[in-house]
mmCIF file of C-alpha atoms and ligand atoms in Angstrom:
data_model
loop_
_atom_site.group_PDB
_atom_site.id
_atom_site.type_symbol
_atom_site.label_atom_id
_atom_site.label_comp_id
_atom_site.label_asym_id
_atom_site.label_seq_id
_atom_site.Cartn_x
_atom_site.Cartn_y
_atom_site.Cartn_z
ATOM 1 C CA UNK A 6 -152.580 51.172 -50.659
ATOM 2 C CA UNK A 7 -149.198 52.878 -50.982
ATOM 3 C CA UNK A 8 -146.440 50.556 -52.067
ATOM 4 C CA UNK A 9 -142.916 51.821 -51.690
ATOM 5 C CA UNK A 10 -140.313 50.455 -54.011
ATOM 6 C CA UNK A 11 -137.380 52.081 -52.291
ATOM 7 C CA UNK A 12 -135.054 49.742 -50.439
ATOM 8 C CA UNK A 13 -135.911 49.618 -46.759
ATOM 9 C CA UNK A 14 -132.693 51.307 -45.719
ATOM 10 C CA UNK A 15 -133.846 54.389 -47.610
ATOM 11 C CA UNK A 16 -137.236 54.381 -45.957
ATOM 12 C CA UNK A 17 -137.955 56.893 -43.226
ATOM 13 C CA UNK A 18 -138.074 55.550 -39.709
ATOM 14 C CA UNK A 19 -141.888 55.759 -39.728
ATOM 15 C CA UNK A 20 -142.082 53.605 -42.821
ATOM 16 C CA UNK A 21 -140.473 50.551 -41.304
ATOM 17 C CA UNK A 22 -142.032 50.998 -37.902
ATOM 18 C CA UNK A 23 -145.543 49.765 -37.277
ATOM 19 C CA UNK A 24 -147.702 52.786 -37.916
ATOM 20 C CA UNK A 25 -149.385 53.055 -34.512
ATOM 21 C CA UNK A 26 -145.974 52.951 -32.859
ATOM 22 C CA UNK A 27 -144.778 55.676 -35.139
ATOM 23 C CA UNK A 28 -147.851 57.834 -34.616
ATOM 24 C CA UNK A 29 -147.679 57.552 -30.855
ATOM 25 C CA UNK A 30 -144.045 58.388 -30.708
ATOM 26 C CA UNK A 31 -144.401 61.197 -33.127
ATOM 27 C CA UNK A 32 -147.150 62.766 -31.091
ATOM 28 C CA UNK A 33 -145.125 62.634 -27.924
ATOM 29 C CA UNK A 34 -141.564 62.861 -29.025
ATOM 30 C CA UNK A 35 -141.795 65.043 -32.136
ATOM 31 C CA UNK A 36 -138.499 65.136 -33.936
ATOM 32 C CA UNK A 37 -136.470 63.867 -31.025
ATOM 33 C CA UNK A 38 -135.967 60.553 -32.744
ATOM 34 C CA UNK A 39 -134.351 61.913 -35.865
ATOM 35 C CA UNK A 40 -131.124 60.267 -34.835
ATOM 36 C CA UNK A 41 -132.931 56.994 -34.512
ATOM 37 C CA UNK A 42 -133.379 56.800 -38.279
ATOM 38 C CA UNK A 43 -130.145 54.857 -38.410
ATOM 39 C CA UNK A 44 -131.610 52.284 -36.070
ATOM 40 C CA UNK A 45 -134.047 51.255 -38.760
ATOM 41 C CA UNK A 46 -131.105 49.997 -40.779
ATOM 42 C CA UNK A 47 -130.402 46.362 -40.274
ATOM 43 C CA UNK A 48 -126.793 45.754 -39.542
ATOM 44 C CA UNK A 49 -126.078 49.015 -37.803
ATOM 45 C CA UNK A 50 -125.916 47.349 -34.446
ATOM 46 C CA UNK A 51 -125.512 48.975 -31.101
ATOM 47 C CA UNK A 52 -121.802 49.266 -30.484
ATOM 48 C CA UNK A 53 -122.115 48.426 -26.762
ATOM 49 C CA UNK A 54 -120.846 45.365 -24.967
ATOM 50 C CA UNK A 55 -121.560 41.928 -26.349
ATOM 51 C CA UNK A 56 -124.285 40.110 -24.447
ATOM 52 C CA UNK A 57 -123.003 37.476 -22.072
ATOM 53 C CA UNK A 58 -123.546 34.043 -23.656
ATOM 54 C CA UNK A 59 -125.888 31.733 -21.773
ATOM 55 C CA UNK A 60 -125.134 28.338 -20.287
ATOM 56 C CA UNK A 61 -123.971 25.495 -22.537
ATOM 57 C CA UNK A 62 -126.702 23.059 -23.597
ATOM 58 C CA UNK A 63 -126.492 19.411 -24.571
ATOM 59 C CA UNK A 64 -128.055 18.747 -27.928
ATOM 60 C CA UNK A 65 -127.892 16.632 -31.053
ATOM 61 C CA UNK A 66 -127.109 18.013 -34.453
ATOM 62 C CA UNK A 67 -129.722 16.669 -36.830
ATOM 63 C CA UNK A 68 -129.011 18.468 -40.057
ATOM 64 C CA UNK A 69 -132.140 17.230 -41.860
ATOM 65 C CA UNK A 70 -134.178 20.422 -41.786
ATOM 66 C CA UNK A 71 -131.314 22.865 -41.289
ATOM 67 C CA UNK A 72 -130.085 25.298 -43.915
ATOM 68 C CA UNK A 73 -126.388 25.311 -44.765
ATOM 69 C CA UNK A 74 -126.334 29.066 -45.493
ATOM 70 C CA UNK A 75 -123.747 31.081 -43.564
ATOM 71 C CA UNK A 76 -124.809 31.867 -40.011
ATOM 72 C CA UNK A 77 -125.595 35.412 -38.930
ATOM 73 C CA UNK A 78 -122.950 36.337 -36.358
ATOM 74 C CA UNK A 79 -123.885 36.073 -32.700
ATOM 75 C CA UNK A 80 -123.527 39.811 -32.197
ATOM 76 C CA UNK A 81 -126.141 40.613 -34.833
ATOM 77 C CA UNK A 82 -128.515 37.927 -33.594
ATOM 78 C CA UNK A 83 -128.292 39.232 -30.040
ATOM 79 C CA UNK A 84 -128.025 42.997 -30.500
ATOM 80 C CA UNK A 85 -130.566 43.765 -33.219
ATOM 81 C CA UNK A 86 -133.878 42.571 -31.829
ATOM 82 C CA UNK A 87 -137.589 43.117 -31.612
ATOM 83 C CA UNK A 88 -138.930 42.636 -28.109
ATOM 84 C CA UNK A 89 -141.381 45.438 -27.431
ATOM 85 C CA UNK A 90 -141.645 44.523 -23.750
ATOM 86 C CA UNK A 91 -138.267 46.250 -23.441
ATOM 87 C CA UNK A 92 -138.795 49.113 -25.885
ATOM 88 C CA UNK A 93 -139.407 49.644 -29.575
ATOM 89 C CA UNK A 94 -135.865 50.358 -30.756
ATOM 90 C CA UNK A 95 -133.881 47.438 -32.105
ATOM 91 C CA UNK A 96 -131.173 47.998 -29.524
ATOM 92 C CA UNK A 97 -133.494 48.231 -26.498
ATOM 93 C CA UNK A 98 -133.796 44.485 -25.859
ATOM 94 C CA UNK A 99 -130.024 43.965 -25.655
ATOM 95 C CA UNK A 100 -129.739 46.906 -23.309
ATOM 96 C CA UNK A 101 -132.689 46.275 -21.019
ATOM 97 C CA UNK A 102 -133.763 42.626 -21.156
ATOM 98 C CA UNK A 103 -131.273 41.562 -18.479
ATOM 99 C CA UNK A 104 -133.836 42.897 -15.965
ATOM 100 C CA UNK A 105 -136.067 39.897 -16.718
ATOM 101 C CA UNK A 106 -135.747 36.974 -14.284
ATOM 102 C CA UNK A 107 -135.969 33.700 -16.169
ATOM 103 C CA UNK A 108 -135.373 31.120 -13.434
ATOM 104 C CA UNK A 109 -137.430 29.576 -12.052
ATOM 105 C CA UNK A 110 -139.854 29.710 -14.988
ATOM 106 C CA UNK A 111 -143.220 28.067 -15.298
ATOM 107 C CA UNK A 112 -145.704 27.756 -18.110
ATOM 108 C CA UNK A 113 -149.458 27.424 -17.678
ATOM 109 C CA UNK A 114 -151.090 24.959 -20.047
ATOM 110 C CA UNK A 115 -154.865 25.198 -20.380
ATOM 111 C CA UNK A 116 -157.829 24.599 -22.631
ATOM 112 C CA UNK A 117 -158.598 21.628 -24.846
ATOM 113 C CA UNK A 118 -156.025 19.080 -23.689
ATOM 114 C CA UNK A 119 -155.770 16.102 -21.352
ATOM 115 C CA UNK A 120 -152.827 17.493 -19.393
ATOM 116 C CA UNK A 121 -153.501 21.067 -18.357
ATOM 117 C CA UNK A 122 -151.555 22.503 -15.447
ATOM 118 C CA UNK A 123 -148.649 24.634 -14.414
ATOM 119 C CA UNK A 124 -145.360 23.186 -15.608
ATOM 120 C CA UNK A 125 -141.824 23.996 -14.597
ATOM 121 C CA UNK A 126 -139.871 24.601 -17.772
ATOM 122 C CA UNK A 127 -137.828 21.420 -17.349
ATOM 123 C CA UNK A 128 -141.036 19.366 -17.038
ATOM 124 C CA UNK A 129 -142.532 20.847 -20.171
ATOM 125 C CA UNK A 130 -139.488 20.147 -22.340
ATOM 126 C CA UNK A 131 -137.187 17.188 -22.028
ATOM 127 C CA UNK A 132 -133.598 18.428 -22.071
ATOM 128 C CA UNK A 133 -132.284 15.076 -23.338
ATOM 129 C CA UNK A 134 -134.339 15.654 -26.503
ATOM 130 C CA UNK A 135 -132.732 18.962 -27.445
ATOM 131 C CA UNK A 136 -131.566 19.303 -31.021
ATOM 132 C CA UNK A 137 -130.132 22.052 -33.189
ATOM 133 C CA UNK A 138 -132.029 23.541 -36.125
ATOM 134 C CA UNK A 139 -130.440 26.155 -38.340
ATOM 135 C CA UNK A 140 -133.309 28.222 -39.698
ATOM 136 C CA UNK A 141 -133.746 31.422 -41.665
ATOM 137 C CA UNK A 142 -135.784 34.009 -39.746
ATOM 138 C CA UNK A 143 -137.332 36.639 -42.016
ATOM 139 C CA UNK A 144 -138.700 39.694 -40.260
ATOM 140 C CA UNK A 145 -141.700 41.594 -41.638
ATOM 141 C CA UNK A 146 -139.486 44.698 -41.656
ATOM 142 C CA UNK A 147 -137.470 43.124 -44.488
ATOM 143 C CA UNK A 148 -134.322 41.885 -42.863
ATOM 144 C CA UNK A 149 -133.392 38.285 -42.202
ATOM 145 C CA UNK A 150 -130.931 36.189 -40.266
ATOM 146 C CA UNK A 151 -129.744 32.585 -40.177
ATOM 147 C CA UNK A 152 -129.790 31.331 -36.616
ATOM 148 C CA UNK A 153 -128.686 28.038 -35.046
ATOM 149 C CA UNK A 154 -131.490 27.367 -32.557
ATOM 150 C CA UNK A 155 -131.497 24.690 -29.871
ATOM 151 C CA UNK A 156 -134.768 23.240 -28.637
ATOM 152 C CA UNK A 157 -137.420 20.650 -29.364
ATOM 153 C CA UNK A 158 -139.935 20.247 -32.167
ATOM 154 C CA UNK A 159 -143.157 21.950 -31.092
ATOM 155 C CA UNK A 160 -145.099 18.832 -32.144
ATOM 156 C CA UNK A 161 -143.189 16.787 -29.589
ATOM 157 C CA UNK A 162 -144.085 19.144 -26.738
ATOM 158 C CA UNK A 163 -147.698 19.413 -27.862
ATOM 159 C CA UNK A 164 -147.961 15.623 -28.168
ATOM 160 C CA UNK A 165 -147.112 15.247 -24.478
ATOM 161 C CA UNK A 166 -149.907 17.659 -23.535
ATOM 162 C CA UNK A 167 -152.468 15.531 -25.411
ATOM 163 C CA UNK A 168 -154.741 18.068 -27.091
ATOM 164 C CA UNK A 169 -158.339 16.929 -27.615
ATOM 165 C CA UNK A 170 -160.093 16.810 -30.987
ATOM 166 C CA UNK A 171 -161.610 20.211 -30.183
ATOM 167 C CA UNK A 172 -158.169 21.854 -30.224
ATOM 168 C CA UNK A 173 -158.100 23.618 -33.578
ATOM 169 C CA UNK A 174 -155.595 26.289 -32.575
ATOM 170 C CA UNK A 175 -152.838 26.820 -30.072
ATOM 171 C CA UNK A 176 -152.448 30.179 -28.375
ATOM 172 C CA UNK A 177 -149.283 31.538 -26.726
ATOM 173 C CA UNK A 178 -148.731 34.372 -24.311
ATOM 174 C CA UNK A 179 -145.627 36.209 -23.087
ATOM 175 C CA UNK A 180 -144.816 37.212 -19.522
ATOM 176 C CA UNK A 181 -146.286 40.417 -18.103
ATOM 177 C CA UNK A 182 -144.064 42.020 -15.500
ATOM 178 C CA UNK A 183 -144.130 45.776 -15.326
ATOM 179 C CA UNK A 184 -141.239 45.874 -12.897
ATOM 180 C CA UNK A 185 -138.884 43.912 -15.108
ATOM 181 C CA UNK A 186 -140.135 44.921 -18.547
ATOM 182 C CA UNK A 187 -139.708 48.616 -19.006
ATOM 183 C CA UNK A 188 -141.598 48.673 -22.322
ATOM 184 C CA UNK A 189 -144.717 47.489 -20.503
ATOM 185 C CA UNK A 190 -144.525 50.528 -18.216
ATOM 186 C CA UNK A 191 -144.155 52.912 -21.109
ATOM 187 C CA UNK A 192 -146.888 55.432 -21.791
ATOM 188 C CA UNK A 193 -146.075 55.069 -25.502
ATOM 189 C CA UNK A 194 -146.711 51.348 -25.604
ATOM 190 C CA UNK A 195 -149.128 50.298 -28.352
ATOM 191 C CA UNK A 196 -149.406 46.648 -27.368
ATOM 192 C CA UNK A 197 -152.164 45.622 -25.025
ATOM 193 C CA UNK A 198 -150.043 43.248 -22.908
ATOM 194 C CA UNK A 199 -149.519 40.344 -22.831
ATOM 195 C CA UNK A 200 -148.026 39.829 -26.300
ATOM 196 C CA UNK A 201 -150.198 37.146 -27.868
ATOM 197 C CA UNK A 202 -149.692 34.768 -30.764
ATOM 198 C CA UNK A 203 -151.243 31.654 -32.184
ATOM 199 C CA UNK A 204 -151.016 28.922 -34.786
ATOM 200 C CA UNK A 205 -153.492 26.639 -36.450
ATOM 201 C CA UNK A 206 -153.039 23.156 -35.027
ATOM 202 C CA UNK A 207 -151.696 21.709 -38.290
ATOM 203 C CA UNK A 208 -149.161 24.562 -38.468
ATOM 204 C CA UNK A 209 -148.097 23.896 -34.897
ATOM 205 C CA UNK A 210 -147.675 20.184 -35.613
ATOM 206 C CA UNK A 211 -145.618 20.778 -38.767
ATOM 207 C CA UNK A 212 -142.106 19.361 -38.563
ATOM 208 C CA UNK A 213 -140.564 22.860 -38.835
ATOM 209 C CA UNK A 214 -142.310 24.456 -35.848
ATOM 210 C CA UNK A 215 -139.830 24.625 -33.020
ATOM 211 C CA UNK A 216 -139.690 25.536 -29.331
ATOM 212 C CA UNK A 217 -136.295 27.113 -28.780
ATOM 213 C CA UNK A 218 -134.467 27.300 -25.483
ATOM 214 C CA UNK A 219 -131.104 28.279 -26.914
ATOM 215 C CA UNK A 220 -129.062 29.598 -29.800
ATOM 216 C CA UNK A 221 -125.437 29.143 -30.753
ATOM 217 C CA UNK A 222 -125.352 26.130 -28.387
ATOM 218 C CA UNK A 223 -126.170 28.142 -25.250
ATOM 219 C CA UNK A 224 -129.377 29.052 -23.421
ATOM 220 C CA UNK A 225 -131.241 31.942 -25.034
ATOM 221 C CA UNK A 226 -130.076 35.425 -24.186
ATOM 222 C CA UNK A 227 -132.997 37.325 -22.609
ATOM 223 C CA UNK A 228 -133.342 39.634 -25.602
ATOM 224 C CA UNK A 229 -134.013 36.625 -27.842
ATOM 225 C CA UNK A 230 -136.859 35.389 -25.668
ATOM 226 C CA UNK A 231 -135.384 33.403 -22.775
ATOM 227 C CA UNK A 232 -136.096 30.909 -21.524
ATOM 228 C CA UNK A 233 -138.570 29.624 -24.116
ATOM 229 C CA UNK A 234 -139.637 31.024 -27.494
ATOM 230 C CA UNK A 235 -141.408 29.820 -30.542
ATOM 231 C CA UNK A 236 -139.692 29.662 -33.944
ATOM 232 C CA UNK A 237 -141.904 29.375 -37.038
ATOM 233 C CA UNK A 238 -139.439 29.795 -39.896
ATOM 234 C CA UNK A 239 -141.883 30.097 -42.820
ATOM 235 C CA UNK A 240 -143.732 32.985 -41.146
ATOM 236 C CA UNK A 241 -142.684 36.566 -40.496
ATOM 237 C CA UNK A 242 -140.687 36.958 -37.298
ATOM 238 C CA UNK A 243 -143.511 38.419 -35.244
ATOM 239 C CA UNK A 244 -145.152 34.976 -35.036
ATOM 240 C CA UNK A 245 -142.092 33.738 -33.113
ATOM 241 C CA UNK A 246 -143.316 34.769 -29.681
ATOM 242 C CA UNK A 247 -140.766 35.143 -26.883
ATOM 243 C CA UNK A 248 -140.610 34.342 -23.157
ATOM 244 C CA UNK A 249 -143.752 32.210 -23.177
ATOM 245 C CA UNK A 250 -145.725 31.730 -19.942
ATOM 246 C CA UNK A 251 -149.037 30.424 -21.258
ATOM 247 C CA UNK A 252 -150.130 27.878 -23.851
ATOM 248 C CA UNK A 253 -153.811 27.289 -24.519
ATOM 249 C CA UNK A 254 -155.478 24.833 -26.871
ATOM 250 C CA UNK A 255 -158.716 26.219 -28.222
ATOM 251 C CA UNK A 256 -161.438 25.752 -30.768
ATOM 252 C CA UNK A 257 -161.686 29.413 -31.789
ATOM 253 C CA UNK A 258 -158.957 31.205 -33.695
ATOM 254 C CA UNK A 259 -156.854 33.367 -31.381
ATOM 255 C CA UNK A 260 -156.762 37.094 -32.006
ATOM 256 C CA UNK A 261 -153.082 38.035 -32.020
ATOM 257 C CA UNK A 262 -151.274 41.161 -30.813
ATOM 258 C CA UNK A 263 -150.190 42.585 -34.169
ATOM 259 C CA UNK A 264 -153.519 41.780 -35.732
ATOM 260 C CA UNK A 265 -155.190 43.841 -32.999
ATOM 261 C CA UNK A 266 -152.826 46.758 -33.474
ATOM 262 C CA UNK A 267 -152.930 47.009 -37.270
ATOM 263 C CA UNK A 268 -155.217 44.414 -38.883
ATOM 264 C CA UNK A 269 -154.631 45.693 -42.417
ATOM 265 C CA UNK A 270 -150.871 45.272 -42.042
ATOM 266 C CA UNK A 271 -150.447 42.128 -39.972
ATOM 267 C CA UNK A 272 -152.645 39.100 -40.434
ATOM 268 C CA UNK A 273 -153.034 35.899 -38.467
ATOM 269 C CA UNK A 274 -151.190 33.777 -41.028
ATOM 270 C CA UNK A 275 -148.199 36.047 -41.680
ATOM 271 C CA UNK A 276 -146.602 33.606 -44.110
ATOM 272 C CA UNK A 277 -143.487 35.028 -45.728
ATOM 273 C CA UNK A 278 -144.685 35.921 -49.209
ATOM 274 C CA UNK A 279 -142.891 38.151 -51.725
ATOM 275 C CA UNK A 280 -146.090 38.263 -53.813
ATOM 276 C CA UNK A 281 -148.037 40.078 -51.113
ATOM 277 C CA UNK A 282 -146.605 43.470 -50.224
ATOM 278 C CA UNK A 283 -146.986 45.032 -46.835
ATOM 279 C CA UNK A 284 -149.268 48.061 -47.357
ATOM 280 C CA UNK A 285 -146.311 50.387 -46.726
ATOM 281 C CA UNK A 286 -143.384 48.519 -48.255
ATOM 282 C CA UNK A 287 -142.439 45.723 -50.619
ATOM 283 C CA UNK A 288 -141.781 42.213 -49.348
ATOM 284 C CA UNK A 289 -139.879 41.120 -52.449
ATOM 285 C CA UNK A 290 -136.408 41.438 -51.023
ATOM 286 C CA UNK A 291 -134.700 41.282 -47.670
ATOM 287 C CA UNK A 292 -131.420 42.389 -46.191
ATOM 288 C CA UNK A 293 -129.546 39.405 -44.815
ATOM 289 C CA UNK A 294 -127.690 40.438 -41.674
ATOM 290 C CA UNK A 295 -124.925 41.422 -41.314
ATOM 291 C CA UNK A 296 -125.643 44.261 -43.678
ATOM 292 C CA UNK A 297 -124.484 47.843 -43.782
ATOM 293 C CA UNK A 298 -124.889 50.942 -45.892
ATOM 294 C CA UNK A 299 -122.096 49.963 -48.264
ATOM 295 C CA UNK A 300 -122.766 46.242 -48.331
ATOM 296 C CA UNK A 301 -126.522 46.042 -47.894
ATOM 297 C CA UNK A 302 -126.590 42.342 -48.745
ATOM 298 C CA UNK A 303 -129.967 42.330 -50.486
ATOM 299 C CA UNK A 304 -131.378 38.949 -51.422
ATOM 300 C CA UNK A 305 -134.646 37.888 -53.003
ATOM 301 C CA UNK A 306 -137.298 36.813 -50.547
ATOM 302 C CA UNK A 307 -138.615 33.339 -51.182
ATOM 303 C CA UNK A 308 -142.200 32.262 -50.703
ATOM 304 C CA UNK A 309 -142.678 30.631 -47.303
ATOM 305 C CA UNK A 310 -139.136 31.824 -46.631
ATOM 306 C CA UNK A 311 -137.881 28.952 -48.792
ATOM 307 C CA UNK A 312 -139.717 26.269 -46.802
ATOM 308 C CA UNK A 313 -142.484 25.667 -49.351
ATOM 309 C CA UNK A 314 -141.694 21.988 -49.657
ATOM 310 C CA UNK A 315 -142.555 21.461 -46.006
ATOM 311 C CA UNK A 316 -145.498 23.852 -45.651
ATOM 312 C CA UNK A 317 -147.123 24.888 -48.949
ATOM 313 C CA UNK A 318 -149.672 22.070 -48.621
ATOM 314 C CA UNK A 319 -151.050 23.663 -45.445
ATOM 315 C CA UNK A 320 -152.439 26.537 -47.525
ATOM 316 C CA UNK A 321 -153.372 24.699 -50.703
ATOM 317 C CA UNK A 322 -156.933 25.971 -50.912
ATOM 318 C CA UNK A 323 -156.388 29.420 -49.475
ATOM 319 C CA UNK A 324 -156.143 32.796 -51.167
ATOM 320 C CA UNK A 325 -152.928 34.048 -49.576
ATOM 321 C CA UNK A 326 -153.636 37.632 -50.625
ATOM 322 C CA UNK A 327 -156.708 37.535 -48.453
ATOM 323 C CA UNK A 328 -155.309 35.371 -45.671
ATOM 324 C CA UNK A 329 -152.057 37.290 -45.213
HETATM 325 N N1 MTE B 402 -142.240 38.314 -28.762
HETATM 326 C C1 MTE B 402 -142.608 39.197 -27.813
HETATM 327 N N2 MTE B 402 -143.059 38.737 -26.641
HETATM 328 N N3 MTE B 402 -142.523 40.538 -27.987
HETATM 329 C C2 MTE B 402 -142.102 41.062 -29.178
HETATM 330 O O1 MTE B 402 -142.055 42.297 -29.325
HETATM 331 N N4 MTE B 402 -141.294 40.609 -31.452
HETATM 332 C C3 MTE B 402 -141.448 39.676 -32.572
HETATM 333 C C4 MTE B 402 -140.922 38.280 -32.236
HETATM 334 N N5 MTE B 402 -141.368 37.874 -30.913
HETATM 335 C C5 MTE B 402 -141.723 40.166 -30.215
HETATM 336 C C6 MTE B 402 -141.780 38.775 -29.961
HETATM 337 C C7 MTE B 402 -140.795 40.159 -33.784
HETATM 338 S S1 MTE B 402 -141.556 41.479 -34.556
HETATM 339 C C8 MTE B 402 -139.685 39.572 -34.311
HETATM 340 S S2 MTE B 402 -139.068 40.045 -35.829
HETATM 341 C C9 MTE B 402 -138.965 38.525 -33.587
HETATM 342 O O2 MTE B 402 -139.507 38.292 -32.286
HETATM 343 C C10 MTE B 402 -137.512 38.921 -33.434
HETATM 344 O O3 MTE B 402 -136.766 37.918 -32.844
HETATM 345 P P1 MTE B 402 -135.223 38.183 -32.513
HETATM 346 O O4 MTE B 402 -135.140 39.491 -31.783
HETATM 347 O O5 MTE B 402 -134.780 37.034 -31.683
HETATM 348 O O6 MTE B 402 -134.519 38.246 -33.840
#
C-alpha cells in the first residue's frame, strides 16, 4: 500500500481521483487533462455564474446537533461538487445539473416494510417538520465544508414507512436518466448506474442521519442532489447519496457503488477516520473550504468527523481498519 504524505493540493490529479476514473480517462484522453490538475484543488472554484438559489423553505432552527463553526460560503458549497451523473470534474455538476427535472419527483419504497409504494416527495416528507442542521461534510478526497442543511431526521421518515424486524439495512438509489444526466451517457463512466448507497439500520436511525431537501434555507440546488439527498455527517461524503428515487429495506447488506468500483479503497462503512489512510493518500488532515493555494486552511481530521459522541457506540466491537 502506497501512502502519500504530501498535502492533497500537491498530489497529481490521478492521486485524488478514484483510480478507475483516472485510468479510463488517461487511456482515452491522454494528457488532455493536464489543465484539470487545478480542479483537484479544493477552493479553486469555477469562476462562472453563481447558481440560482432555490425556493425559500419553512423550517425550525434546532441548534442541538449543529456545529457553530463558520459556514462554508454558498458559492463553494454549490460550485465545487461531486455528482458523477453530470461528469467527474468538480465543476461539472454546477454547469450541467440544471438539465435534471426535479418536479414532480417520486420515490419508490420497497422491501421489508409495512408501507411500500410510490410516494410523491411531499408525501414522503412532511414539510411542516423541516429543521436546519449545520453539519460538517468531510469528503474522502480530503476537503471539508460546513453546510446548513434543511430537511428531516432520516429516522422520522423511516419510522413512517414502518420497517419490519427483517430490515437490517436500508438501500438508496439515485435517478437514472440518460437524457438529463450527461455523465450517464459518457463512454468514460466508471459507475454502473444507478448510484447506490446503503446504511445499517442502526446507522440510519441515529439522530444525526438526515434527509436534506435544502441548504442555506432554500431548496437544494440540483448539483447538491435536489430534490432529496442523504446526509451522514460522520461518514465520508460519498455515503451522502443525491437525488434519491428508491429506498429499500432489506435483510442483506447492500453492495454500494464505490465499493463495486474500488473495494480496496472504498468500504461499506466509510466512517471518517484519520487513523485509517486511504491506500493512495493520508486521511489525517483536510482542507476546509474555502481554501486556496496561499491559504490552504488545513485542519486535523477528527475521528467520526467529530461526531464520536453520537456514533462511536455503533462500532464498539468492530475493527475499523478492517471495516473501513
Ligand atoms: N450521489 C450521487 N448520486 N452521485 C455522486 O457522484 N457523489 C458523492 C455524494 N453523493 C455522488 C453522490 C460524493 S463523492 C460526495 S463527496 C458528495 O456527494 C458531495 O456532495 P456535495 O457536492 O453536495 O458537496
